[in-house]
């Protein structure tokens, strides 16, 4: 894999290489829990790739893996957990899973396997992410949440139903809005809302006040009056995008903030020990402008509840967002010769069109493919450097790998961007992965031309790919 491209990363894959040089994956990430409240010393699933075998089998974030092929997960096998979860010689692996949704359930996960010398379109979309960084990127962001749990040994999986404490009589509409957001998030986790004998009660608190300790900075001639305000970037789950918000950075002194916003959520035990707080999270934000508590709740409550039932951070939670959108034809390329098809996924657009393993691709969208991996890599780097002037500087961000110059294309220069992609010397054959984007294909037709040599035959196939979108948001 080291031969191919600068930015290839295989995400959330638990695949291992067999003696037959086959790489297999389920499509989920996990870690061994040290939480006394959720899956202690068991694998807890931290993220599931959209469209992966794991998602198709019904695995969810925070599922606890209790057993594999009928064998219970015990402390003695933790050192060999990867081999245990991925037994050799099994194409379909049966797992026993525990979550909030009742009794333990059994799921069967079919491994997705391919030659370790091939590379998929999903991997290539990551490799060439800067072609369309608007749609394919990885970012980190943090939130100033303080999360606490009961010190008692308590399995949160025993709590399956919830209700809300009495709402604030002074702001009933705001309280209802906050409770509705919490309700939706928890019911998506298979918890059930009931007003009759709930297992736990949810109590909320909130405030937005002028900061009595605020000390405005004195204005001097040497001060930078034109300095842009400090903003924080967060992922808005509801609108599916990263957004700038006027929240001051965590390192800001409290005396520098004109306003303080607080939002708290408490879960109180009604089942085992009445009134005991089993889990709570409070957001403390500093701002220099007025901001709606309702808007804050809309964006941040889903993030706050990302730490229930599996809490990793007591303070300042860090999140990782992995986002990908690419054209899928089902072609897997030979990693040593990118012009050769290593395999074609069954029932994929390429399979239905008639492409076959060992076909030689002369061109994609009339762009040649007969270059080495290193030539593609070097051309990609040159292309990024030469087209920097076509990027929108105001969209600059640092990605999860620390690359500081990620920027969207300037939408006033899309024609120039499309022209740059069309130039043969830029070797942009794999831009077809983002052919749906207006800055690559201004004509709007997402069909892709593949010119093939099969033996002595010269063939052309027009394939209409599936657009695949993937998004994984997880606590880092």
Tab-separated table of C-alpha atoms in Angstrom:
chain	number	residue	atom	x	y	z
A	1	UNK	CA	0.000	0.000	0.000
A	2	UNK	CA	2.949	2.289	0.531
A	3	UNK	CA	3.386	2.481	-3.220
A	4	UNK	CA	0.204	4.394	-3.832
A	5	UNK	CA	-0.508	8.065	-3.315
A	6	UNK	CA	0.223	10.505	-0.603
A	7	UNK	CA	-3.048	10.506	1.309
A	8	UNK	CA	-4.372	6.931	1.166
A	9	UNK	CA	-5.960	6.026	4.494
A	10	UNK	CA	-8.090	2.924	5.121
A	11	UNK	CA	-10.686	3.992	7.689
A	12	UNK	CA	-12.492	1.859	10.266
A	13	UNK	CA	-11.366	-1.417	8.786
A	14	UNK	CA	-10.588	-4.486	10.890
A	15	UNK	CA	-9.202	-6.514	8.004
A	16	UNK	CA	-6.174	-8.803	8.325
A	17	UNK	CA	-4.016	-10.291	5.569
A	18	UNK	CA	-4.247	-14.031	5.082
A	19	UNK	CA	-1.684	-16.340	3.608
A	20	UNK	CA	-3.499	-15.973	0.267
A	21	UNK	CA	-2.726	-12.201	0.312
A	22	UNK	CA	-6.386	-11.290	0.677
A	23	UNK	CA	-7.438	-8.282	2.725
A	24	UNK	CA	-10.813	-8.462	4.493
A	25	UNK	CA	-12.798	-5.936	6.477
A	26	UNK	CA	-16.051	-5.548	8.359
A	27	UNK	CA	-16.187	-1.770	8.184
A	28	UNK	CA	-16.310	-0.798	11.833
A	29	UNK	CA	-13.909	0.545	14.427
A	30	UNK	CA	-13.827	-0.534	18.039
A	31	UNK	CA	-11.893	-0.195	21.259
A	32	UNK	CA	-11.738	-2.108	24.522
A	33	UNK	CA	-13.866	-0.293	27.084
A	34	UNK	CA	-12.520	0.576	30.512
A	35	UNK	CA	-15.836	2.147	31.529
A	36	UNK	CA	-17.599	0.497	34.489
A	37	UNK	CA	-20.887	1.673	32.973
A	38	UNK	CA	-20.677	0.399	29.414
A	39	UNK	CA	-19.025	-2.797	28.197
A	40	UNK	CA	-16.231	-3.023	30.768
A	41	UNK	CA	-13.340	-5.026	29.196
A	42	UNK	CA	-15.397	-5.701	26.077
A	43	UNK	CA	-15.022	-4.334	22.517
A	44	UNK	CA	-17.289	-1.307	22.027
A	45	UNK	CA	-17.997	-0.234	18.443
A	46	UNK	CA	-16.934	3.405	18.040
A	47	UNK	CA	-17.890	3.931	14.405
A	48	UNK	CA	-19.527	2.116	11.488
A	49	UNK	CA	-18.750	2.863	7.836
A	50	UNK	CA	-21.831	3.633	5.738
A	51	UNK	CA	-22.479	0.908	3.171
A	52	UNK	CA	-20.060	-1.508	4.873
A	53	UNK	CA	-20.806	-5.143	5.797
A	54	UNK	CA	-21.110	-4.011	9.408
A	55	UNK	CA	-23.829	-1.479	8.586
A	56	UNK	CA	-25.685	-3.966	6.393
A	57	UNK	CA	-25.646	-6.445	9.295
A	58	UNK	CA	-27.206	-3.840	11.589
A	59	UNK	CA	-24.235	-2.984	13.782
A	60	UNK	CA	-24.457	0.438	15.446
A	61	UNK	CA	-22.151	2.854	17.215
A	62	UNK	CA	-21.817	1.889	20.924
A	63	UNK	CA	-22.782	-1.751	20.348
A	64	UNK	CA	-20.902	-4.034	22.761
A	65	UNK	CA	-19.476	-7.249	21.279
A	66	UNK	CA	-20.242	-9.936	23.858
A	67	UNK	CA	-19.285	-13.056	21.888
A	68	UNK	CA	-17.941	-14.205	18.513
A	69	UNK	CA	-19.019	-17.536	17.030
A	70	UNK	CA	-20.591	-18.400	20.391
A	71	UNK	CA	-17.382	-17.839	22.372
A	72	UNK	CA	-17.708	-15.182	25.078
A	73	UNK	CA	-15.299	-12.244	25.169
A	74	UNK	CA	-13.254	-12.667	28.345
A	75	UNK	CA	-10.231	-10.893	29.807
A	76	UNK	CA	-7.983	-13.758	28.716
A	77	UNK	CA	-8.545	-13.133	25.003
A	78	UNK	CA	-8.135	-9.347	24.982
A	79	UNK	CA	-4.467	-9.559	23.915
A	80	UNK	CA	-5.590	-11.387	20.747
A	81	UNK	CA	-8.833	-9.477	20.234
A	82	UNK	CA	-8.241	-8.723	16.536
A	83	UNK	CA	-7.729	-12.402	15.721
A	84	UNK	CA	-10.675	-13.314	17.941
A	85	UNK	CA	-13.066	-10.936	16.177
A	86	UNK	CA	-11.749	-11.870	12.728
A	87	UNK	CA	-11.455	-15.682	12.790
A	88	UNK	CA	-9.476	-17.084	9.870
A	89	UNK	CA	-11.354	-19.187	7.370
A	90	UNK	CA	-14.750	-17.623	8.125
A	91	UNK	CA	-16.440	-15.573	5.410
A	92	UNK	CA	-19.460	-14.909	7.607
A	93	UNK	CA	-18.842	-14.208	11.284
A	94	UNK	CA	-21.589	-14.448	13.897
A	95	UNK	CA	-21.422	-11.941	16.736
A	96	UNK	CA	-23.505	-11.498	19.860
A	97	UNK	CA	-24.251	-7.826	20.480
A	98	UNK	CA	-25.599	-5.878	23.455
A	99	UNK	CA	-27.090	-2.381	23.496
A	100	UNK	CA	-30.166	-0.598	24.836
A	101	UNK	CA	-32.593	-2.400	22.535
A	102	UNK	CA	-33.516	-5.294	24.844
A	103	UNK	CA	-31.850	-8.680	25.090
A	104	UNK	CA	-28.550	-9.610	23.484
A	105	UNK	CA	-28.949	-10.139	19.757
A	106	UNK	CA	-27.036	-12.184	17.226
A	107	UNK	CA	-25.857	-10.682	13.948
A	108	UNK	CA	-24.040	-12.226	11.007
A	109	UNK	CA	-21.415	-10.073	9.291
A	110	UNK	CA	-20.141	-11.087	5.868
A	111	UNK	CA	-16.536	-10.037	5.342
A	112	UNK	CA	-15.689	-7.849	2.366
A	113	UNK	CA	-12.492	-9.245	0.868
A	114	UNK	CA	-10.244	-8.326	-2.014
A	115	UNK	CA	-6.642	-8.723	-3.074
A	116	UNK	CA	-4.202	-6.737	-0.983
A	117	UNK	CA	-2.690	-5.603	-4.294
A	118	UNK	CA	-5.854	-3.816	-5.366
A	119	UNK	CA	-7.232	-0.428	-4.399
A	120	UNK	CA	-10.896	0.507	-4.321
A	121	UNK	CA	-12.637	3.665	-5.452
A	122	UNK	CA	-13.432	4.458	-1.826
A	123	UNK	CA	-9.701	4.433	-1.034
A	124	UNK	CA	-8.903	6.454	-4.142
A	125	UNK	CA	-11.475	9.071	-3.127
A	126	UNK	CA	-9.476	9.545	0.075
A	127	UNK	CA	-6.215	9.558	-1.867
A	128	UNK	CA	-7.444	12.324	-4.177
A	129	UNK	CA	-9.556	14.129	-1.574
A	130	UNK	CA	-8.161	17.566	-2.455
A	131	UNK	CA	-9.768	17.321	-5.887
A	132	UNK	CA	-13.086	17.791	-4.065
A	133	UNK	CA	-12.271	18.666	-0.464
A	134	UNK	CA	-15.732	20.245	-0.181
A	135	UNK	CA	-17.164	16.720	-0.128
A	136	UNK	CA	-14.325	14.507	1.077
A	137	UNK	CA	-12.316	15.385	4.161
A	138	UNK	CA	-11.500	14.524	7.764
A	139	UNK	CA	-11.648	17.166	10.481
A	140	UNK	CA	-11.197	17.400	14.217
A	141	UNK	CA	-13.038	19.785	16.496
A	142	UNK	CA	-13.542	20.087	20.234
A	143	UNK	CA	-16.346	21.292	22.507
A	144	UNK	CA	-16.063	22.630	26.087
A	145	UNK	CA	-18.346	20.016	27.620
A	146	UNK	CA	-17.890	18.748	31.181
A	147	UNK	CA	-19.214	15.202	31.566
A	148	UNK	CA	-19.602	13.281	34.827
A	149	UNK	CA	-20.848	9.803	35.695
A	150	UNK	CA	-21.831	8.115	38.912
A	151	UNK	CA	-18.939	6.588	40.840
A	152	UNK	CA	-21.102	3.519	41.551
A	153	UNK	CA	-20.620	0.315	39.570
A	154	UNK	CA	-23.647	0.524	37.321
A	155	UNK	CA	-24.451	-0.909	33.897
A	156	UNK	CA	-26.205	1.781	31.864
A	157	UNK	CA	-27.703	-0.947	29.664
A	158	UNK	CA	-30.191	-1.689	32.467
A	159	UNK	CA	-31.823	1.702	31.802
A	160	UNK	CA	-34.159	1.465	28.815
A	161	UNK	CA	-36.871	4.091	29.359
A	162	UNK	CA	-36.833	7.796	30.210
A	163	UNK	CA	-39.035	10.776	30.935
A	164	UNK	CA	-38.494	14.492	31.582
A	165	UNK	CA	-38.697	16.474	34.794
A	166	UNK	CA	-41.170	19.378	34.905
A	167	UNK	CA	-40.360	22.066	32.338
A	168	UNK	CA	-39.321	25.629	33.125
A	169	UNK	CA	-42.553	27.558	33.699
A	170	UNK	CA	-40.864	30.801	32.587
A	171	UNK	CA	-39.679	29.535	29.192
A	172	UNK	CA	-41.900	26.545	28.335
A	173	UNK	CA	-41.303	26.737	24.570
A	174	UNK	CA	-37.514	26.682	24.991
A	175	UNK	CA	-37.706	23.821	27.488
A	176	UNK	CA	-39.909	21.823	25.109
A	177	UNK	CA	-37.526	22.453	22.209
A	178	UNK	CA	-34.536	21.235	24.258
A	179	UNK	CA	-36.437	18.164	25.507
A	180	UNK	CA	-37.585	17.311	21.981
A	181	UNK	CA	-33.983	17.337	20.749
A	182	UNK	CA	-32.918	15.062	23.619
A	183	UNK	CA	-35.884	12.766	22.990
A	184	UNK	CA	-35.069	12.350	19.307
A	185	UNK	CA	-31.398	11.643	20.005
A	186	UNK	CA	-32.120	9.019	22.663
A	187	UNK	CA	-34.922	7.279	20.777
A	188	UNK	CA	-32.533	6.960	17.828
A	189	UNK	CA	-30.369	4.955	20.266
A	190	UNK	CA	-33.322	2.612	20.924
A	191	UNK	CA	-34.183	4.107	24.320
A	192	UNK	CA	-37.921	4.571	24.848
A	193	UNK	CA	-39.779	7.603	26.152
A	194	UNK	CA	-42.541	6.859	28.656
A	195	UNK	CA	-44.387	8.839	31.308
A	196	UNK	CA	-45.141	5.684	33.327
A	197	UNK	CA	-42.385	4.425	35.656
A	198	UNK	CA	-39.391	5.536	33.568
A	199	UNK	CA	-35.974	4.067	34.353
A	200	UNK	CA	-34.417	7.531	34.507
A	201	UNK	CA	-35.545	11.133	34.575
A	202	UNK	CA	-33.966	13.886	32.489
A	203	UNK	CA	-33.514	17.303	34.047
A	204	UNK	CA	-32.253	20.259	32.010
A	205	UNK	CA	-30.832	23.650	32.975
A	206	UNK	CA	-29.827	26.617	30.856
A	207	UNK	CA	-28.872	30.279	31.053
A	208	UNK	CA	-27.487	33.092	28.944
A	209	UNK	CA	-26.195	36.054	30.949
A	210	UNK	CA	-23.937	39.046	30.832
A	211	UNK	CA	-20.594	38.168	32.421
A	212	UNK	CA	-20.160	40.198	35.604
A	213	UNK	CA	-16.395	39.594	35.431
A	214	UNK	CA	-16.056	40.921	31.893
A	215	UNK	CA	-13.283	43.493	31.425
A	216	UNK	CA	-13.239	45.063	27.961
A	217	UNK	CA	-9.797	45.423	26.478
A	218	UNK	CA	-8.649	49.044	26.286
A	219	UNK	CA	-8.482	50.384	22.744
A	220	UNK	CA	-5.071	51.713	21.763
A	221	UNK	CA	-3.521	52.869	18.540
A	222	UNK	CA	-1.361	49.762	18.497
A	223	UNK	CA	-4.295	47.384	18.947
A	224	UNK	CA	-5.613	45.646	15.881
A	225	UNK	CA	-9.105	47.080	15.616
A	226	UNK	CA	-9.708	45.191	12.404
A	227	UNK	CA	-8.931	41.819	13.910
A	228	UNK	CA	-11.531	39.221	12.945
A	229	UNK	CA	-13.606	37.871	15.835
A	230	UNK	CA	-12.737	34.482	17.297
A	231	UNK	CA	-14.973	31.669	16.098
A	232	UNK	CA	-15.227	27.941	16.746
A	233	UNK	CA	-16.011	25.361	14.104
A	234	UNK	CA	-18.432	22.538	14.875
A	235	UNK	CA	-20.342	19.942	12.943
A	236	UNK	CA	-24.063	20.576	12.706
A	237	UNK	CA	-25.590	17.090	12.630
A	238	UNK	CA	-28.972	18.405	11.552
A	239	UNK	CA	-27.667	20.405	8.568
A	240	UNK	CA	-24.824	17.973	7.775
A	241	UNK	CA	-22.053	20.539	7.539
A	242	UNK	CA	-19.250	22.217	9.467
A	243	UNK	CA	-20.261	25.683	10.638
A	244	UNK	CA	-18.461	28.616	12.254
A	245	UNK	CA	-19.993	29.731	15.562
A	246	UNK	CA	-19.178	32.777	17.720
A	247	UNK	CA	-17.934	30.705	20.657
A	248	UNK	CA	-14.592	31.839	22.055
A	249	UNK	CA	-11.727	29.323	22.189
A	250	UNK	CA	-11.419	27.241	25.402
A	251	UNK	CA	-8.172	29.000	26.355
A	252	UNK	CA	-9.935	32.385	26.500
A	253	UNK	CA	-9.856	34.049	29.924
A	254	UNK	CA	-13.315	34.443	31.439
A	255	UNK	CA	-12.725	38.169	31.865
A	256	UNK	CA	-12.467	38.474	28.064
A	257	UNK	CA	-16.008	37.147	27.444
A	258	UNK	CA	-18.960	39.523	27.527
A	259	UNK	CA	-21.521	36.699	27.786
A	260	UNK	CA	-21.673	33.229	29.341
A	261	UNK	CA	-23.958	30.516	27.971
A	262	UNK	CA	-24.671	27.359	29.968
A	263	UNK	CA	-26.660	24.273	29.085
A	264	UNK	CA	-26.867	21.238	31.361
A	265	UNK	CA	-28.403	17.763	31.054
A	266	UNK	CA	-28.772	15.363	34.018
A	267	UNK	CA	-30.010	11.774	34.041
A	268	UNK	CA	-31.467	10.810	37.439
A	269	UNK	CA	-31.998	7.198	38.480
A	270	UNK	CA	-35.637	6.174	38.986
A	271	UNK	CA	-35.091	2.414	38.805
A	272	UNK	CA	-32.442	1.339	41.311
A	273	UNK	CA	-31.554	4.240	43.601
A	274	UNK	CA	-34.056	7.059	43.318
A	275	UNK	CA	-32.612	10.516	42.678
A	276	UNK	CA	-29.040	9.374	42.028
A	277	UNK	CA	-27.419	11.273	39.145
A	278	UNK	CA	-26.077	8.579	36.845
A	279	UNK	CA	-24.816	10.835	34.035
A	280	UNK	CA	-24.588	14.557	33.387
A	281	UNK	CA	-23.089	16.929	30.872
A	282	UNK	CA	-22.748	20.697	30.997
A	283	UNK	CA	-21.718	23.032	28.195
A	284	UNK	CA	-20.041	26.304	29.190
A	285	UNK	CA	-19.525	28.735	26.347
A	286	UNK	CA	-17.958	32.199	26.348
A	287	UNK	CA	-19.151	34.707	23.741
A	288	UNK	CA	-18.843	38.352	22.809
A	289	UNK	CA	-22.202	38.549	21.086
A	290	UNK	CA	-25.780	37.510	21.822
A	291	UNK	CA	-26.673	33.966	20.771
A	292	UNK	CA	-29.937	32.016	20.949
A	293	UNK	CA	-30.122	29.199	23.510
A	294	UNK	CA	-32.534	27.352	21.224
A	295	UNK	CA	-30.099	27.494	18.296
A	296	UNK	CA	-27.296	26.370	20.593
A	297	UNK	CA	-29.305	23.375	21.800
A	298	UNK	CA	-30.209	22.404	18.223
A	299	UNK	CA	-26.544	22.011	17.277
A	300	UNK	CA	-24.868	20.956	20.512
A	301	UNK	CA	-27.225	18.563	22.320
A	302	UNK	CA	-26.578	15.772	19.762
A	303	UNK	CA	-22.841	16.351	20.349
A	304	UNK	CA	-23.223	16.376	24.152
A	305	UNK	CA	-25.114	13.083	24.037
A	306	UNK	CA	-22.382	11.475	21.918
A	307	UNK	CA	-20.798	10.640	25.292
A	308	UNK	CA	-23.783	8.652	26.528
A	309	UNK	CA	-23.639	5.789	27.299
A	310	UNK	CA	-19.919	5.515	26.523
A	311	UNK	CA	-17.992	8.391	28.059
A	312	UNK	CA	-14.342	8.964	27.109
A	313	UNK	CA	-13.692	12.569	28.151
A	314	UNK	CA	-14.487	14.327	31.400
A	315	UNK	CA	-13.709	17.723	29.898
A	316	UNK	CA	-13.251	19.282	26.443
A	317	UNK	CA	-14.548	16.533	24.175
A	318	UNK	CA	-12.716	16.029	20.867
A	319	UNK	CA	-14.612	14.780	17.819
A	320	UNK	CA	-13.496	13.367	14.470
A	321	UNK	CA	-15.637	13.901	11.391
A	322	UNK	CA	-14.941	11.704	8.353
A	323	UNK	CA	-16.894	12.719	5.275
A	324	UNK	CA	-16.735	11.264	1.792
A	325	UNK	CA	-18.745	11.569	-1.411
A	326	UNK	CA	-17.561	9.820	-4.542
A	327	UNK	CA	-18.623	8.085	-7.745
A	328	UNK	CA	-18.798	4.320	-7.363
A	329	UNK	CA	-18.560	2.093	-10.426
A	330	UNK	CA	-17.306	-1.040	-8.632
A	331	UNK	CA	-13.859	-1.084	-10.241
A	332	UNK	CA	-10.888	-2.085	-8.093
A	333	UNK	CA	-7.524	-1.144	-9.583
A	334	UNK	CA	-4.244	-3.019	-9.633
A	335	UNK	CA	-2.058	-1.164	-7.156
A	336	UNK	CA	1.085	-1.885	-9.192
A	337	UNK	CA	-0.462	-0.871	-12.520
A	338	UNK	CA	-3.353	1.547	-12.162
A	339	UNK	CA	-4.431	1.047	-15.779
A	340	UNK	CA	-5.368	-2.571	-15.078
A	341	UNK	CA	-8.639	-3.671	-13.463
A	342	UNK	CA	-7.876	-6.024	-10.568
A	343	UNK	CA	-11.509	-6.964	-9.933
A	344	UNK	CA	-15.059	-5.732	-10.456
A	345	UNK	CA	-17.640	-5.829	-7.660
A	346	UNK	CA	-20.593	-8.066	-8.457
A	347	UNK	CA	-23.811	-6.280	-9.475
A	348	UNK	CA	-21.983	-2.916	-9.595
A	349	UNK	CA	-22.434	-0.382	-12.438
A	350	UNK	CA	-19.157	-1.555	-14.021
A	351	UNK	CA	-20.215	-5.203	-13.744
A	352	UNK	CA	-23.585	-4.479	-15.349
A	353	UNK	CA	-21.844	-2.536	-18.130
A	354	UNK	CA	-19.592	-5.492	-18.917
A	355	UNK	CA	-16.125	-4.518	-17.621
A	356	UNK	CA	-13.969	-7.460	-16.553
A	357	UNK	CA	-10.891	-8.174	-14.414
A	358	UNK	CA	-7.620	-7.803	-16.355
A	359	UNK	CA	-9.171	-5.261	-18.741
A	360	UNK	CA	-6.644	-2.539	-19.558
A	361	UNK	CA	-8.046	0.990	-19.198
A	362	UNK	CA	-6.548	3.278	-21.811
A	363	UNK	CA	-8.452	6.378	-20.676
A	364	UNK	CA	-11.156	7.594	-18.312
A	365	UNK	CA	-13.077	10.616	-19.568
A	366	UNK	CA	-10.448	10.788	-22.356
A	367	UNK	CA	-7.691	11.195	-19.727
A	368	UNK	CA	-4.897	8.673	-20.008
A	369	UNK	CA	-4.225	6.182	-17.222
A	370	UNK	CA	-0.912	4.664	-18.415
A	371	UNK	CA	1.194	6.239	-15.666
A	372	UNK	CA	2.952	4.729	-12.700
A	373	UNK	CA	1.727	5.256	-9.156
A	374	UNK	CA	4.622	7.622	-8.537
A	375	UNK	CA	3.821	9.632	-11.665
A	376	UNK	CA	0.210	10.010	-10.514
A	377	UNK	CA	1.391	11.052	-7.050
A	378	UNK	CA	3.820	13.668	-8.397
A	379	UNK	CA	1.235	15.036	-10.826
A	380	UNK	CA	-1.323	15.297	-8.005
A	381	UNK	CA	1.087	17.341	-5.897
A	382	UNK	CA	1.921	19.637	-8.807
A	383	UNK	CA	-1.752	20.106	-9.606
A	384	UNK	CA	-2.553	21.140	-6.025
A	385	UNK	CA	0.299	23.648	-6.011
A	386	UNK	CA	-0.513	25.153	-9.406
A	387	UNK	CA	-4.207	25.584	-8.648
A	388	UNK	CA	-3.886	27.201	-5.213
A	389	UNK	CA	-4.851	30.545	-6.758
A	390	UNK	CA	-8.226	29.042	-7.707
A	391	UNK	CA	-9.102	28.237	-4.084
A	392	UNK	CA	-11.268	30.357	-1.804
A	393	UNK	CA	-8.884	31.583	0.901
A	394	UNK	CA	-11.764	32.311	3.291
A	395	UNK	CA	-12.566	28.579	3.504
A	396	UNK	CA	-9.093	27.532	4.685
A	397	UNK	CA	-9.023	24.843	7.393
A	398	UNK	CA	-6.638	22.326	8.928
A	399	UNK	CA	-7.645	18.725	8.336
A	400	UNK	CA	-7.340	15.837	10.790
A	401	UNK	CA	-3.832	15.007	9.547
A	402	UNK	CA	-2.610	18.536	10.204
A	403	UNK	CA	-2.519	19.687	6.570
A	404	UNK	CA	-3.011	23.467	6.967
A	405	UNK	CA	-4.095	24.556	3.484
A	406	UNK	CA	-7.363	22.741	2.842
A	407	UNK	CA	-9.584	25.143	0.906
A	408	UNK	CA	-12.715	24.881	-1.202
A	409	UNK	CA	-12.623	25.916	-4.830
A	410	UNK	CA	-13.592	29.549	-5.434
A	411	UNK	CA	-17.096	29.325	-6.889
A	412	UNK	CA	-16.422	32.376	-9.084
A	413	UNK	CA	-13.593	30.442	-10.782
A	414	UNK	CA	-15.289	27.107	-11.475
A	415	UNK	CA	-14.703	27.412	-15.236
A	416	UNK	CA	-10.944	27.830	-14.682
A	417	UNK	CA	-10.972	24.886	-12.268
A	418	UNK	CA	-12.746	22.693	-14.822
A	419	UNK	CA	-10.223	23.774	-17.471
A	420	UNK	CA	-7.350	22.759	-15.160
A	421	UNK	CA	-8.884	19.303	-14.652
A	422	UNK	CA	-9.240	18.847	-18.414
A	423	UNK	CA	-5.565	19.475	-19.252
A	424	UNK	CA	-3.820	16.163	-20.128
A	425	UNK	CA	-0.526	17.165	-18.452
A	426	UNK	CA	-2.282	17.294	-15.057
A	427	UNK	CA	-2.997	13.532	-15.205
A	428	UNK	CA	-6.421	13.852	-13.590
A	429	UNK	CA	-7.977	10.590	-14.785
A	430	UNK	CA	-9.220	9.772	-11.277
A	431	UNK	CA	-11.128	13.030	-11.051
A	432	UNK	CA	-13.999	10.927	-12.440
A	433	UNK	CA	-14.583	9.983	-8.789
A	434	UNK	CA	-15.944	13.522	-8.336
A	435	UNK	CA	-17.490	13.946	-11.786
A	436	UNK	CA	-20.785	14.938	-10.141
A	437	UNK	CA	-19.186	18.217	-8.939
A	438	UNK	CA	-19.830	21.353	-10.972
A	439	UNK	CA	-16.207	22.514	-10.701
A	440	UNK	CA	-15.041	19.336	-12.456
A	441	UNK	CA	-17.947	18.768	-14.799
A	442	UNK	CA	-19.894	21.978	-15.512
A	443	UNK	CA	-22.241	20.132	-17.901
A	444	UNK	CA	-24.017	18.186	-15.152
A	445	UNK	CA	-23.917	14.764	-16.851
A	446	UNK	CA	-22.447	12.300	-14.361
A	447	UNK	CA	-21.833	9.475	-16.838
A	448	UNK	CA	-18.196	8.366	-17.253
A	449	UNK	CA	-16.406	7.084	-20.354
A	450	UNK	CA	-13.960	4.147	-19.975
A	451	UNK	CA	-11.864	3.222	-23.016
A	452	UNK	CA	-10.756	-0.375	-22.646
A	453	UNK	CA	-8.341	-2.728	-24.352
A	454	UNK	CA	-9.297	-6.403	-23.995
A	455	UNK	CA	-6.862	-8.535	-25.915
A	456	UNK	CA	-6.935	-7.164	-29.470
A	457	UNK	CA	-10.248	-5.393	-28.968
A	458	UNK	CA	-10.664	-1.662	-28.359
A	459	UNK	CA	-13.893	-0.965	-26.486
A	460	UNK	CA	-15.626	2.004	-24.913
A	461	UNK	CA	-18.082	1.748	-22.032
A	462	UNK	CA	-20.265	4.574	-20.768
A	463	UNK	CA	-21.006	3.971	-17.098
A	464	UNK	CA	-23.399	5.903	-14.923
A	465	UNK	CA	-21.901	5.530	-11.441
A	466	UNK	CA	-23.683	5.490	-8.100
A	467	UNK	CA	-22.900	8.512	-5.934
A	468	UNK	CA	-21.908	7.180	-2.543
A	469	UNK	CA	-21.936	9.429	0.505
A	470	UNK	CA	-20.302	8.414	3.761
A	471	UNK	CA	-20.222	10.241	7.063
A	472	UNK	CA	-18.859	9.059	10.397
A	473	UNK	CA	-18.889	11.316	13.466
A	474	UNK	CA	-17.207	9.873	16.532
A	475	UNK	CA	-15.617	10.909	19.783
A	476	UNK	CA	-11.879	10.843	19.073
